[in-house]
Tab-separated table of C-alpha atoms in Angstrom:
chain	number	residue	atom	x	y	z
J	1	MET	CA	17.641	-10.113	0.914
J	2	LYS	CA	15.683	-9.620	4.328
J	3	GLU	CA	15.193	-12.031	6.358
J	4	GLN	CA	11.586	-13.149	6.955
J	5	ARG	CA	10.870	-10.633	9.679
J	6	GLU	CA	9.883	-11.942	13.234
J	7	LYS	CA	5.483	-12.031	13.659
J	8	GLY	CA	4.243	-11.317	15.978
J	9	LYS	CA	3.163	-13.795	18.822
J	10	ARG	CA	-0.625	-13.874	18.543
J	11	GLU	CA	-2.446	-14.924	15.121
J	12	PHE	CA	-4.934	-11.721	16.317
J	13	GLY	CA	-4.247	-8.943	18.116
J	14	PRO	CA	-8.074	-9.147	20.422
J	15	LEU	CA	-8.993	-5.401	22.110
J	16	HIS	CA	-8.796	-5.351	25.405
J	17	ARG	CA	-11.243	-6.986	27.214
J	18	ALA	CA	-13.190	-4.692	28.794
J	19	THR	CA	-14.398	-3.008	25.146
J	20	PHE	CA	-14.063	-6.610	22.863
J	21	PHE	CA	-17.176	-7.339	24.774
J	22	LEU	CA	-18.350	-4.383	23.875
J	23	ILE	CA	-17.469	-5.155	20.744
J	24	ALA	CA	-19.602	-8.261	20.250
J	25	VAL	CA	-22.186	-6.308	21.692
J	26	LEU	CA	-22.114	-4.321	19.032
J	27	PHE	CA	-22.079	-6.722	16.869
J	28	ALA	CA	-25.014	-8.746	18.169
J	29	GLY	CA	-27.360	-5.981	17.264
J	30	SER	CA	-25.868	-4.361	14.005
J	31	LEU	CA	-24.769	-1.133	15.351
J	32	LEU	CA	-21.851	-0.793	12.816
J	33	GLY	CA	-23.961	-1.759	10.033
J	34	LEU	CA	-22.735	-5.388	9.385
J	35	THR	CA	-25.104	-8.196	8.077
J	36	ILE	CA	-25.065	-12.151	7.374
J	37	GLY	CA	-25.203	-11.177	3.922
J	38	VAL	CA	-22.065	-8.850	4.486
J	39	ARG	CA	-20.573	-11.969	6.174
J	40	GLN	CA	-21.398	-14.178	2.925
J	41	PHE	CA	-18.364	-14.220	0.654
J	42	ALA	CA	-15.050	-15.482	-1.172
J	43	PRO	CA	-11.555	-14.529	-0.973
J	44	PRO	CA	-10.703	-12.326	-3.528
J	45	ILE	CA	-8.968	-13.960	-6.800
J	46	PHE	CA	-7.252	-11.755	-7.831
J	47	SER	CA	-6.052	-11.367	-12.114
J	48	VAL	CA	-1.640	-11.912	-10.243
J	49	ALA	CA	-2.791	-15.216	-10.031
J	50	GLU	CA	-2.077	-16.844	-13.554
J	51	ALA	CA	1.749	-15.792	-12.356
J	52	VAL	CA	0.504	-16.114	-8.605
J	53	ASP	CA	-1.465	-18.329	-6.879
J	54	VAL	CA	-1.138	-15.823	-3.313
J	55	ALA	CA	-3.267	-18.105	-1.281
J	56	ASN	CA	-3.217	-21.261	-1.479
J	57	SER	CA	0.219	-22.629	-2.846
J	58	PRO	CA	2.835	-22.675	-0.072
J	59	ASP	CA	5.159	-25.339	-1.405
J	60	GLY	CA	5.871	-23.685	-4.619
J	61	TRP	CA	7.405	-21.060	-3.177
J	62	ALA	CA	11.175	-20.512	-2.471
J	63	ASP	CA	12.627	-18.044	0.025
J	64	GLU	CA	13.050	-14.439	-0.802
J	65	ASN	CA	16.762	-14.608	0.438
J	66	ALA	CA	17.368	-17.279	-2.396
J	67	CYS	CA	17.060	-14.345	-5.073
J	68	VAL	CA	19.567	-12.565	-4.214
J	69	ASN	CA	22.189	-15.056	-4.719
J	70	CYS	CA	21.868	-15.327	-8.447
J	71	HIS	CA	19.795	-12.203	-9.336
J	72	GLU	CA	22.411	-7.954	-9.127
J	73	GLN	CA	18.829	-6.596	-9.371
J	74	ALA	CA	17.448	-7.933	-6.263
J	75	GLU	CA	20.733	-6.475	-4.220
J	76	GLN	CA	18.940	-3.243	-3.699
J	77	PHE	CA	15.159	-4.956	-3.746
J	78	ASP	CA	14.897	-4.893	-0.231
J	79	GLN	CA	15.466	-1.003	-0.016
J	80	THR	CA	11.767	-0.708	-2.432
J	81	GLY	CA	8.923	1.157	-1.000
J	82	HIS	CA	6.652	-2.402	-2.335
J	83	ALA	CA	9.686	-4.516	-0.138
J	84	ASN	CA	8.329	-2.407	2.690
J	85	THR	CA	5.454	-1.727	1.941
J	86	LEU	CA	3.704	-4.029	5.212
J	87	VAL	CA	6.060	-4.818	8.302
J	88	PRO	CA	4.534	-6.124	12.349
J	89	ALA	CA	4.123	-2.971	14.259
J	90	SER	CA	6.545	-4.710	16.073
J	91	ASP	CA	9.749	-3.343	14.111
J	92	ALA	CA	12.083	-1.481	15.322
J	93	ASP	CA	10.890	1.165	12.514
J	94	SER	CA	7.364	1.257	13.237
J	95	LEU	CA	7.895	1.300	17.659
J	96	LYS	CA	9.634	3.929	17.167
J	97	LEU	CA	7.551	6.404	15.016
J	98	LEU	CA	4.773	5.584	17.095
J	99	ALA	CA	6.361	6.620	20.472
J	100	ALA	CA	5.926	9.865	19.531
J	101	LEU	CA	2.705	9.923	18.543
J	102	ALA	CA	1.651	10.925	22.490
J	103	ALA	CA	4.345	13.837	22.096
J	104	SER	CA	2.303	15.325	18.363
J	105	GLU	CA	-0.330	16.714	17.802
J	106	VAL	CA	-2.658	15.320	17.440
J	107	GLY	CA	-1.977	13.161	19.910
J	108	GLN	CA	-2.380	15.771	23.166
J	109	ASN	CA	-5.559	17.280	20.922
J	110	GLU	CA	-7.242	13.847	21.096
J	111	GLN	CA	-5.828	12.244	24.135
J	112	ALA	CA	-3.862	9.534	22.266
J	113	SER	CA	-0.984	7.658	22.563
J	114	VAL	CA	0.321	3.552	22.384
J	115	GLU	CA	1.748	1.435	24.864
J	116	VAL	CA	3.739	-1.166	24.665
J	117	THR	CA	3.629	-4.044	27.333
J	118	ASP	CA	4.834	-7.948	27.712
J	119	GLY	CA	5.834	-7.463	23.640
J	120	ASN	CA	1.494	-6.196	23.079
J	121	ILE	CA	1.326	-2.902	21.192
J	122	MET	CA	-1.704	-1.111	22.701
J	123	ALA	CA	-3.490	1.822	21.039
J	124	VAL	CA	-4.297	3.971	24.206
J	125	CYS	CA	-7.581	6.950	23.694
J	126	GLU	CA	-9.069	9.364	26.224
J	127	THR	CA	-12.654	10.698	25.523
J	128	GLY	CA	-14.848	11.699	28.433
J	129	GLY	CA	-12.828	9.996	30.868
J	130	VAL	CA	-13.337	6.859	28.968
J	131	VAL	CA	-10.140	4.570	28.184
J	132	GLN	CA	-10.074	2.422	25.051
J	133	ARG	CA	-7.526	0.459	24.346
J	134	ALA	CA	-6.802	-1.954	21.393
J	135	GLU	CA	-3.728	-3.984	20.555
J	136	ILE	CA	-1.261	-2.786	17.390
J	137	ASP	CA	-0.279	-5.943	14.946
J	138	TRP	CA	1.016	-4.278	11.040
J	139	CYS	CA	2.038	-1.378	9.902
J	140	PHE	CA	0.844	-0.388	6.506
J	141	GLY	CA	2.973	1.838	4.391
J	142	SER	CA	6.393	1.809	3.780
J	143	GLY	CA	7.420	5.041	4.939
J	144	LYS	CA	8.049	7.224	2.032
J	145	HIS	CA	5.182	9.057	1.747
J	146	ALA	CA	2.930	8.259	5.685
J	147	ARG	CA	2.694	4.764	7.673
J	148	THR	CA	-0.699	3.307	8.836
J	149	TRP	CA	-1.396	0.790	12.398
J	150	VAL	CA	-3.716	-1.710	12.374
J	151	GLY	CA	-5.333	-3.950	14.596
J	152	THR	CA	-6.514	-7.853	13.855
J	153	LEU	CA	-9.764	-8.997	15.237
J	154	PRO	CA	-11.755	-12.150	14.129
J	155	ASP	CA	-15.592	-10.922	13.351
J	156	SER	CA	-18.394	-13.474	14.549
J	157	PHE	CA	-18.310	-15.467	11.626
J	158	GLY	CA	-14.581	-16.463	11.959
J	159	ALA	CA	-13.503	-13.920	9.336
J	160	LEU	CA	-10.374	-11.288	10.164
J	161	ASP	CA	-11.818	-7.764	9.895
J	162	LEU	CA	-9.377	-4.916	10.372
J	163	LEU	CA	-9.368	-1.757	12.827
J	164	GLU	CA	-7.294	1.057	11.212
J	165	MET	CA	-5.981	3.331	13.824
J	166	ARG	CA	-6.909	7.123	13.228
J	167	TRP	CA	-3.072	8.277	13.790
J	168	THR	CA	-1.147	8.646	10.579
J	169	TRP	CA	2.131	9.163	10.630
J	170	TYR	CA	3.279	11.703	7.889
J	171	ARG	CA	6.866	12.319	5.867
J	172	SER	CA	6.298	15.934	4.752
J	173	THR	CA	5.329	16.265	8.667
J	174	ASP	CA	7.377	13.792	10.574
J	175	SER	CA	4.159	13.793	12.460
J	176	PHE	CA	0.647	12.469	13.332
J	177	ASP	CA	-2.199	13.695	11.643
J	178	VAL	CA	-5.692	12.252	11.114
J	179	THR	CA	-5.477	8.932	8.864
J	180	PRO	CA	-6.778	9.680	5.531
J	181	GLY	CA	-10.356	9.210	4.623
J	182	GLN	CA	-11.559	8.858	8.575
J	183	PRO	CA	-13.600	11.701	10.297
J	184	LYS	CA	-11.696	14.786	11.690
J	185	THR	CA	-13.590	13.532	15.014
J	186	LYS	CA	-12.426	10.649	16.297
J	187	GLY	CA	-16.720	9.407	17.613
J	188	HIS	CA	-17.284	7.572	20.659
J	189	GLY	CA	-17.481	4.527	22.104
J	190	ALA	CA	-14.618	1.806	21.621
J	191	VAL	CA	-14.135	1.664	17.519
J	192	ALA	CA	-14.664	5.315	16.835
J	193	THR	CA	-12.569	6.480	19.898
J	194	LEU	CA	-9.918	4.263	18.295
J	195	GLY	CA	-10.567	3.864	14.437
J	196	THR	CA	-12.615	2.745	11.902
J	197	GLN	CA	-13.640	-0.893	11.868
J	198	PHE	CA	-13.351	-2.238	8.174
J	199	ASP	CA	-14.951	-5.751	7.461
J	200	ALA	CA	-13.445	-8.798	5.670
J	201	PRO	CA	-13.235	-8.320	2.338
J	202	ARG	CA	-12.093	-4.432	3.035
J	203	ALA	CA	-9.038	-6.154	5.539
J	204	TRP	CA	-8.943	-8.844	2.299
J	205	ARG	CA	-8.319	-5.918	-0.045
J	206	CYS	CA	-5.708	-3.793	2.192
J	207	PHE	CA	-3.538	-7.240	3.175
J	208	SER	CA	-3.502	-8.201	-1.180
J	209	CYS	CA	-2.311	-4.811	-1.973
J	210	HIS	CA	0.475	-4.837	0.919
J	211	ALA	CA	1.687	-8.857	1.045
J	212	THR	CA	3.081	-10.925	-1.393
J	213	ARG	CA	1.890	-14.484	0.301
J	214	LEU	CA	-1.728	-13.865	1.615
J	215	PRO	CA	-2.485	-17.731	2.766
J	216	ALA	CA	-6.676	-18.165	4.337
J	217	GLU	CA	-8.237	-20.937	5.794
J	218	ASN	CA	-12.139	-20.692	5.247
J	219	GLY	CA	-12.317	-17.480	4.144
J	220	ARG	CA	-9.482	-15.704	7.551
J	221	ILE	CA	-5.867	-14.719	7.011
J	222	GLU	CA	-3.454	-16.845	8.471
J	223	THR	CA	-1.890	-13.602	10.000
J	224	ALA	CA	1.417	-16.265	11.450
J	225	HIS	CA	1.356	-17.017	7.992
J	226	ILE	CA	1.383	-13.895	5.930
J	227	ALA	CA	4.792	-12.721	3.933
J	228	PRO	CA	4.141	-9.171	3.857
J	229	GLY	CA	5.594	-7.007	1.420
J	230	VAL	CA	5.613	-6.733	-3.035
J	231	THR	CA	8.561	-8.231	-2.921
J	232	CYS	CA	9.728	-10.930	-6.370
J	233	GLN	CA	7.518	-14.039	-5.656
J	234	ARG	CA	4.660	-11.501	-5.887
J	235	CYS	CA	5.264	-10.244	-9.498
J	236	HIS	CA	7.762	-13.533	-10.699
J	237	GLY	CA	5.300	-15.994	-9.395
J	238	PRO	CA	7.142	-18.830	-7.092
J	239	ARG	CA	9.805	-19.900	-7.652
J	240	LYS	CA	10.806	-23.016	-6.216
J	241	ARG	CA	11.389	-24.921	-8.852
J	242	HIS	CA	13.455	-21.977	-10.582
J	243	VAL	CA	15.373	-22.186	-7.052
J	244	GLU	CA	15.737	-26.489	-7.357
J	245	ALA	CA	16.805	-26.004	-10.662
J	246	GLU	CA	19.599	-23.016	-10.083
J	247	GLY	CA	17.453	-21.486	-12.673
J	248	ALA	CA	17.171	-23.604	-16.057
J	249	PHE	CA	13.236	-23.855	-15.061
J	250	HIS	CA	12.066	-20.456	-16.886
J	251	ASP	CA	8.350	-18.911	-17.189
J	252	PRO	CA	8.470	-16.210	-19.868
J	253	HIS	CA	5.353	-14.622	-18.583
J	254	TRP	CA	7.380	-11.022	-18.361
J	255	GLN	CA	8.726	-11.759	-21.823
J	256	THR	CA	4.974	-12.985	-23.347
J	257	SER	CA	2.724	-9.962	-21.455
J	258	ASP	CA	1.902	-8.033	-23.800
J	259	ARG	CA	2.488	-3.590	-22.496
J	260	MET	CA	-1.254	-3.281	-21.071
J	261	ASP	CA	-0.966	-6.702	-18.811
J	262	ALA	CA	2.720	-5.170	-17.771
J	263	VAL	CA	0.831	-1.814	-16.238
J	264	ASN	CA	-2.556	-3.801	-15.445
J	265	LEU	CA	-0.534	-6.071	-13.159
J	266	CYS	CA	0.484	-2.133	-11.256
J	267	ALA	CA	-3.212	-1.377	-11.710
J	268	GLU	CA	-4.333	-4.630	-9.436
J	269	CYS	CA	-2.813	-1.599	-6.529
J	270	HIS	CA	-1.876	1.112	-8.017
J	271	ARG	CA	-5.492	0.958	-9.668
J	272	ARG	CA	-7.547	0.078	-12.683
J	273	PRO	CA	-8.785	3.185	-15.120
J	274	GLU	CA	-11.761	1.603	-15.234
J	275	GLU	CA	-12.123	1.088	-11.888
J	276	GLN	CA	-12.650	4.779	-11.276
J	277	LYS	CA	-15.612	5.974	-11.864
J	278	PRO	CA	-15.602	7.776	-15.425
J	279	GLY	CA	-17.190	11.796	-14.395
J	280	ASP	CA	-13.829	11.516	-11.926
J	281	ILE	CA	-11.065	11.526	-14.315
J	282	HIS	CA	-11.083	15.237	-15.163
J	283	PRO	CA	-7.503	17.255	-14.484
J	284	ASP	CA	-9.470	19.732	-11.870
J	285	ASN	CA	-9.857	15.606	-9.520
J	286	PRO	CA	-6.608	16.176	-7.374
J	287	GLU	CA	-7.701	12.740	-6.192
J	288	ILE	CA	-6.270	11.439	-9.733
J	289	ALA	CA	-2.906	11.885	-9.131
J	290	ARG	CA	-2.769	9.014	-6.058
J	291	PHE	CA	-3.425	6.289	-8.695
J	292	GLN	CA	-0.381	6.211	-11.112
J	293	PRO	CA	-1.919	4.023	-13.407
J	294	VAL	CA	-5.116	6.346	-13.517
J	295	GLY	CA	-3.643	9.646	-15.117
J	296	LEU	CA	-0.818	7.772	-16.754
J	297	SER	CA	-3.824	5.689	-19.351
J	298	GLN	CA	-4.873	9.249	-20.597
J	299	SER	CA	-1.770	11.057	-21.076
J	300	ALA	CA	-0.827	11.393	-25.024
J	301	CYS	CA	2.746	10.083	-24.525
J	302	PHE	CA	1.842	6.432	-23.596
J	303	ILE	CA	-1.837	6.412	-25.491
J	304	ASN	CA	0.998	6.655	-28.792
J	305	SER	CA	4.056	5.145	-27.216
J	306	GLU	CA	4.721	1.811	-26.249
J	307	MET	CA	5.710	2.773	-23.160
J	308	THR	CA	4.260	1.264	-20.029
J	309	CYS	CA	5.416	1.637	-15.792
J	310	THR	CA	8.555	0.652	-15.982
J	311	THR	CA	10.283	1.989	-19.140
J	312	CYS	CA	10.857	5.106	-16.323
J	313	HIS	CA	11.141	3.366	-13.521
J	314	ASP	CA	12.998	0.560	-12.482
J	315	PRO	CA	10.662	-2.377	-9.916
J	316	HIS	CA	14.049	-3.434	-8.019
J	317	LYS	CA	15.813	-0.684	-7.465
J	318	PRO	CA	15.396	2.072	-4.629
J	319	MET	CA	13.744	6.315	-5.907
J	320	SER	CA	16.654	7.294	-4.124
J	321	ALA	CA	19.011	5.144	-6.753
J	322	GLN	CA	17.474	5.601	-10.291
J	323	ASP	CA	17.083	8.944	-11.967
J	324	SER	CA	13.264	9.739	-11.984
J	325	LEU	CA	13.321	12.737	-13.041
J	326	GLY	CA	12.337	12.767	-16.154
J	327	LYS	CA	15.154	13.806	-17.858
J	328	TRP	CA	16.573	10.691	-19.933
J	329	GLN	CA	13.370	9.011	-19.875
J	330	CYS	CA	11.779	11.900	-21.976
J	331	VAL	CA	14.084	12.418	-24.815
J	332	GLN	CA	13.881	8.976	-25.695
J	333	CYS	CA	10.786	10.470	-27.822
J	334	HIS	CA	11.620	14.203	-27.317
J	335	ASP	CA	14.042	14.821	-29.371
J	336	PRO	CA	15.424	16.811	-31.989
J	337	GLU	CA	16.595	13.702	-34.315
J	338	HIS	CA	12.380	12.586	-34.048
J	339	ALA	CA	10.659	14.542	-35.902
J	340	SER	CA	7.243	13.671	-35.084
J	341	HIS	CA	8.057	14.158	-31.409
J	342	THR	CA	6.638	17.786	-29.643
J	343	LEU	CA	10.092	19.247	-28.083
J	344	CYS	CA	9.989	21.575	-24.624
J	345	ALA	CA	8.424	24.756	-26.304
J	346	ALA	CA	9.737	26.949	-22.765
J	347	GLY	CA	13.008	25.951	-23.989
J	348	ARG	CA	14.060	23.137	-21.538
J	349	THR	CA	16.274	20.491	-21.100
J	350	ASP	CA	15.867	18.634	-17.376
J	351	ASP	CA	13.790	18.586	-14.901
J	352	CYS	CA	11.036	17.769	-17.299
J	353	VAL	CA	8.804	16.081	-14.270
J	354	SER	CA	8.058	19.260	-12.471
J	355	CYS	CA	6.234	21.011	-15.018
J	356	HIS	CA	4.552	17.563	-16.947
J	357	MET	CA	4.231	16.045	-13.739
J	358	PRO	CA	4.274	17.898	-10.617
J	359	ALA	CA	4.029	16.307	-7.343
J	360	ILE	CA	-0.252	17.318	-6.082
J	361	LYS	CA	-1.110	17.809	-2.844
J	362	GLN	CA	-3.529	15.825	-1.338
J	363	GLU	CA	-5.917	16.320	1.765
J	364	SER	CA	-4.089	15.270	4.219
J	365	PRO	CA	-0.468	16.018	4.390
J	366	VAL	CA	0.796	14.369	1.486
J	367	SER	CA	2.160	14.728	-2.426
J	368	PHE	CA	1.829	12.531	-5.310
J	369	THR	CA	3.247	12.198	-8.625
J	370	ASP	CA	0.568	13.468	-11.270
J	371	HIS	CA	1.184	10.609	-14.173
J	372	TRP	CA	-1.499	12.451	-16.523
J	373	ILE	CA	1.481	13.898	-18.735
J	374	ARG	CA	0.834	16.732	-20.579
J	375	VAL	CA	1.163	20.637	-20.777
J	376	ARG	CA	-0.572	22.239	-18.076
J	377	ASP	CA	-2.478	25.579	-17.885
J	378	PHE	CA	-0.408	28.282	-14.886
J	379	SER	CA	-4.062	28.139	-13.241
J	380	GLU	CA	-3.373	24.241	-12.713
J	381	GLN	CA	-2.144	23.158	-8.948
J	382	ARG	CA	1.785	23.962	-8.523
J	383	PRO	CA	4.073	22.070	-5.636
């Protein structure tokens, strides 16, 4: 397992003095639509807390490197997307990508670049002759699909906001484009020029799905002590007692969980069906592909079997190290020996995924495998 990555020197990534003052004025004037009512919140309680007390159990956490000493499943885990879904912006791969922003098409069109000075990583963007700067602290996403950067800053109530940069790197194009959900045309001012500001509750939600431990003090995320990435103890719970007992202490959480518990653990971040607007769950909505448990739950294969996410995916291995093309997974049921299961009418014996679970293009330069397993009409989108 990778050693704990080096954190930034500052707990918060303040904006450049000139722009920081402007933001303070905007806060005071509620120009960004922030109100006291919005700020009165309690840190969210995650349903995974029965296994993992995300915020408040520092004494129960083991060194992540200890897992690999006994568990062979941990040998390749540091190569998975989950393990690398959050890294400091100062990570070597992160810096390499950021260096290419200025030369990208969107970087040139928007006069955007990144400067690194004395360990500080600054996003820079010019609009109408006015240069805005903001410090970048974290890189979200493993890079399998994309990577997006954020800056952190305290609000006037002491909680932590995020400034999501408006430029995301996409693997499909090996270049930058506008971050999903952000305006196609950049705005004006200290914030809108550089990206979109998320209030503290939304910042919590972002970090909670990209970190294993998220310590907080008085509702403010202690960024210097975040355990980045979704690693062993995010799913299996704090393991200090287990490690100290050399495995003698055993938590049967996974062995006693039913299939929906297992699916819902993944769906905490990949989205539960009930979190999707009912009217949005239909085959013609390409966004469903982004939220795998939503589509999976609509599938006859899921409804009429005992399958879970781990029926097809080994969470301990990178996707490149496992066969996820849907042959051996599908023929566990769709086999001539199982008379009650439909066989492929097209006579295909391999690559089931390309027809029944194709990659669906999104509005941004990225595609997601559609987990709504079904026989598709020819009119439906193909990869």
